[in-house]
């Protein structure tokens, strides 16, 4: 069930919400649901939105109304709302798509065989393991810069993100970082912490960074093993020169 109750106007009064764990829904001026989120402290989350004017998540700039529901089981409640929405409309709210949850799956976990194992050098494991992008982000904040430099120089981070999650644009963004030490750590935290930026694409005509107008998925014919290659594709129209183009955002092997 979606969040019941009244719509609240988005604005400075949103700062007055309680400092409690909650799920929340953001709506545009036509009361269309744009985003379903969850957090451990709604007051802090809304304060961040209001102070930054959604600069880190521009998809949400059109927010005019919101709903909220206080609950200790935020992740399950959010999952329930999104599953019901997708069942009804055949897709997720647009900012949950562009925000990376559909394309990248920040909380999606992989098995131990695909997990990322941190090392400081060959034969020097740190016994730190990441099984999701969210988990990876937390580990990057903790491990030594020696470990971060070691893996980045080998291209391990980008390869894991690409192979384990099919998040091609995010992997490409990570791969292009040339800094080392704490500068590298900060860049990785920024990129992986805000994966919505990874769906940006350069216009092939004027090189302007452009966000997708539409995102969809399609799968090819099954192989002999029954696997199909599923592509997530973005349709873009350059905001500067108007040129339309497409780009593969993610690749994933799926069972038929």
Coordinates of C-alpha atoms in Angstrom, one line a residue, residues 29-243:
X29 CA 2.6 19.9 -9.1
X30 CA 0.2 17.4 -10.7
X31 CA 0.4 15.1 -7.8
X32 CA 2.4 12.6 -9.8
X33 CA 4.7 10.4 -7.7
X34 CA 8.3 11.1 -8.6
X35 CA 10.3 9.4 -5.8
X36 CA 10.0 7.0 -2.9
X37 CA 12.8 7.3 -0.3
X38 CA 13.7 6.1 3.2
X39 CA 16.0 7.5 5.9
X40 CA 16.9 7.1 9.5
X41 CA 16.1 10.8 10.2
X42 CA 13.5 12.6 8.1
X43 CA 14.2 16.0 9.6
X44 CA 17.9 15.8 8.6
X45 CA 17.0 14.4 5.1
X46 CA 14.5 17.2 4.4
X47 CA 16.9 19.8 5.7
X48 CA 19.6 18.6 3.3
X49 CA 17.1 18.8 0.4
X50 CA 16.1 22.3 1.3
X51 CA 19.6 23.6 1.8
X52 CA 20.9 22.2 -1.4
X53 CA 17.8 22.7 -3.5
X54 CA 18.2 19.2 -4.8
X55 CA 21.5 20.2 -6.5
X56 CA 22.8 16.7 -6.1
X57 CA 19.6 15.1 -7.3
X58 CA 18.1 17.4 -9.9
X59 CA 15.4 15.0 -10.9
X60 CA 13.6 16.0 -7.6
X61 CA 13.7 19.8 -8.3
X62 CA 10.0 19.6 -9.5
X63 CA 8.9 18.5 -6.0
X64 CA 5.7 20.4 -4.8
X65 CA 4.2 18.0 -2.3
X66 CA 5.2 15.1 -0.1
X67 CA 3.8 12.4 2.1
X68 CA 5.6 10.7 4.9
X69 CA 5.2 7.6 7.1
X70 CA 7.2 7.1 10.3
X71 CA 8.3 3.5 10.7
X72 CA 11.3 1.5 12.0
X73 CA 11.1 -0.9 9.1
X74 CA 12.0 1.7 6.4
X75 CA 13.7 -0.5 3.8
X76 CA 11.0 -3.1 3.7
X77 CA 8.2 -0.5 3.6
X78 CA 10.0 1.4 0.7
X79 CA 10.4 -1.9 -1.2
X80 CA 6.7 -2.7 -0.7
X81 CA 5.6 0.7 -2.1
X82 CA 7.9 0.5 -5.1
X83 CA 6.9 -3.1 -5.9
X84 CA 3.2 -2.1 -5.8
X85 CA 3.8 0.9 -7.9
X86 CA 5.8 -1.1 -10.5
X87 CA 3.1 -3.8 -10.6
X88 CA 0.4 -1.1 -11.3
X89 CA 2.3 1.1 -13.7
X90 CA 4.9 -1.2 -15.2
X91 CA 7.8 1.0 -14.1
X92 CA 9.3 2.8 -11.1
X93 CA 8.7 6.5 -10.2
X94 CA 11.0 8.5 -12.5
X95 CA 13.4 9.7 -9.9
X96 CA 13.9 6.2 -8.5
X97 CA 15.0 5.3 -12.1
X98 CA 17.2 8.2 -12.8
X99 CA 18.5 8.2 -9.2
X100 CA 20.2 4.9 -9.9
X101 CA 18.1 2.5 -7.8
X102 CA 16.7 0.8 -11.0
X103 CA 19.8 1.3 -13.2
X104 CA 22.4 0.5 -10.6
X105 CA 20.8 -1.0 -7.5
X106 CA 22.8 0.6 -4.8
X107 CA 21.5 -1.8 -2.2
X108 CA 21.4 -4.8 -4.4
X109 CA 23.6 -7.5 -3.0
X110 CA 25.7 -10.1 -4.8
X111 CA 26.9 -13.4 -3.5
X112 CA 30.3 -14.0 -1.9
X113 CA 31.6 -15.3 -5.3
X114 CA 31.0 -11.8 -6.8
X115 CA 31.8 -9.8 -3.7
X116 CA 34.7 -7.3 -3.7
X117 CA 37.6 -8.3 -1.4
X118 CA 40.0 -5.5 -0.4
X119 CA 43.8 -5.9 -0.5
X120 CA 46.7 -3.6 0.2
X121 CA 48.9 -5.6 -2.1
X122 CA 49.1 -9.0 -3.6
X123 CA 48.8 -11.6 -0.9
X124 CA 47.9 -8.9 1.7
X125 CA 44.2 -9.1 2.2
X126 CA 42.4 -6.7 4.6
X127 CA 39.5 -9.0 5.4
X128 CA 37.1 -6.3 4.3
X129 CA 34.4 -7.4 1.9
X130 CA 31.7 -5.4 0.0
X131 CA 28.6 -7.2 -1.3
X132 CA 26.7 -4.1 -2.6
X133 CA 27.5 -0.6 -3.9
X134 CA 26.2 0.8 -0.6
X135 CA 28.5 -1.6 1.3
X136 CA 31.4 -0.7 -1.1
X137 CA 30.9 3.0 -0.3
X138 CA 31.2 2.4 3.4
X139 CA 34.3 0.2 3.0
X140 CA 36.0 2.9 0.8
X141 CA 35.5 5.3 3.7
X142 CA 37.3 2.9 6.1
X143 CA 40.1 1.1 4.3
X144 CA 43.6 2.5 3.9
X145 CA 44.6 4.8 1.0
X146 CA 47.2 2.1 0.2
X147 CA 44.4 -0.3 -0.5
X148 CA 42.4 2.2 -2.5
X149 CA 45.4 3.2 -4.7
X150 CA 46.3 -0.5 -5.2
X151 CA 42.9 -1.4 -6.6
X152 CA 42.4 1.7 -8.6
X153 CA 45.8 1.3 -10.3
X154 CA 44.7 -2.2 -11.4
X155 CA 41.3 -1.1 -12.5
X156 CA 39.7 -3.4 -9.9
X157 CA 36.9 -1.1 -8.8
X158 CA 35.6 -0.3 -12.2
X159 CA 35.8 -3.9 -13.3
X160 CA 33.8 -5.1 -10.3
X161 CA 31.1 -2.5 -10.7
X162 CA 30.8 -3.3 -14.4
X163 CA 30.9 -7.1 -14.0
X164 CA 28.9 -7.6 -10.8
X165 CA 26.2 -5.0 -11.4
X166 CA 26.3 -4.2 -15.1
X167 CA 26.5 -0.5 -14.1
X168 CA 28.5 0.6 -17.2
X169 CA 28.4 4.4 -16.8
X170 CA 29.2 4.3 -13.1
X171 CA 32.2 2.0 -13.8
X172 CA 33.3 4.3 -16.6
X173 CA 33.1 7.3 -14.2
X174 CA 35.2 5.4 -11.6
X175 CA 37.7 4.3 -14.2
X176 CA 38.5 7.9 -15.2
X177 CA 39.5 9.1 -11.8
X178 CA 43.3 9.8 -11.9
X179 CA 43.8 11.2 -8.3
X180 CA 45.6 9.2 -5.6
X181 CA 45.5 8.9 -1.9
X182 CA 42.8 10.9 0.0
X183 CA 41.9 12.7 -3.2
X184 CA 41.0 9.4 -4.8
X185 CA 39.0 8.4 -1.8
X186 CA 37.0 11.6 -1.9
X187 CA 36.3 11.2 -5.7
X188 CA 35.1 7.6 -5.2
X189 CA 32.8 8.6 -2.4
X190 CA 31.4 11.4 -4.5
X191 CA 30.8 9.2 -7.6
X192 CA 29.5 6.1 -5.9
X193 CA 27.6 8.1 -3.4
X194 CA 25.7 10.0 -6.1
X195 CA 25.2 7.4 -8.8
X196 CA 22.5 9.4 -10.6
X197 CA 25.3 11.4 -12.2
X198 CA 26.4 8.2 -13.9
X199 CA 23.5 8.2 -16.3
X200 CA 24.7 11.5 -17.8
X201 CA 26.0 11.2 -21.4
X202 CA 28.0 13.5 -23.6
X203 CA 26.2 14.7 -26.7
X204 CA 28.0 13.2 -29.7
X205 CA 27.7 16.5 -31.6
X206 CA 28.5 19.2 -29.0
X207 CA 29.8 17.2 -26.0
X208 CA 27.3 18.7 -23.6
X209 CA 26.5 16.5 -20.6
X210 CA 22.8 15.5 -20.9
X211 CA 20.4 13.6 -18.8
X212 CA 18.1 10.9 -20.2
X213 CA 14.6 11.7 -21.2
X214 CA 13.6 8.0 -21.1
X215 CA 15.1 4.8 -19.8
X216 CA 14.0 1.3 -20.8
X217 CA 15.2 -2.3 -20.9
X218 CA 15.3 -5.0 -23.5
X219 CA 16.7 -8.5 -23.6
X220 CA 18.2 -10.5 -26.5
X221 CA 17.7 -14.1 -27.5
X222 CA 18.6 -16.7 -25.0
X223 CA 21.9 -18.5 -25.3
X224 CA 22.3 -22.3 -25.2
X225 CA 22.6 -22.0 -21.4
X226 CA 19.3 -20.1 -21.2
X227 CA 20.9 -16.7 -20.4
X228 CA 19.9 -13.5 -22.2
X229 CA 21.8 -10.2 -22.3
X230 CA 19.5 -7.5 -20.8
X231 CA 20.4 -4.0 -21.9
X232 CA 19.2 -0.8 -20.1
X233 CA 19.1 2.0 -22.7
X234 CA 18.8 5.7 -22.2
X235 CA 17.2 8.1 -24.8
X236 CA 18.7 11.6 -24.7
X237 CA 18.0 14.9 -26.3
X238 CA 20.8 17.4 -25.9
X239 CA 19.8 20.5 -24.0
X240 CA 22.1 22.7 -26.0
X241 CA 22.0 21.6 -29.6
X242 CA 18.8 19.4 -29.5
X243 CA 20.5 16.3 -31.0

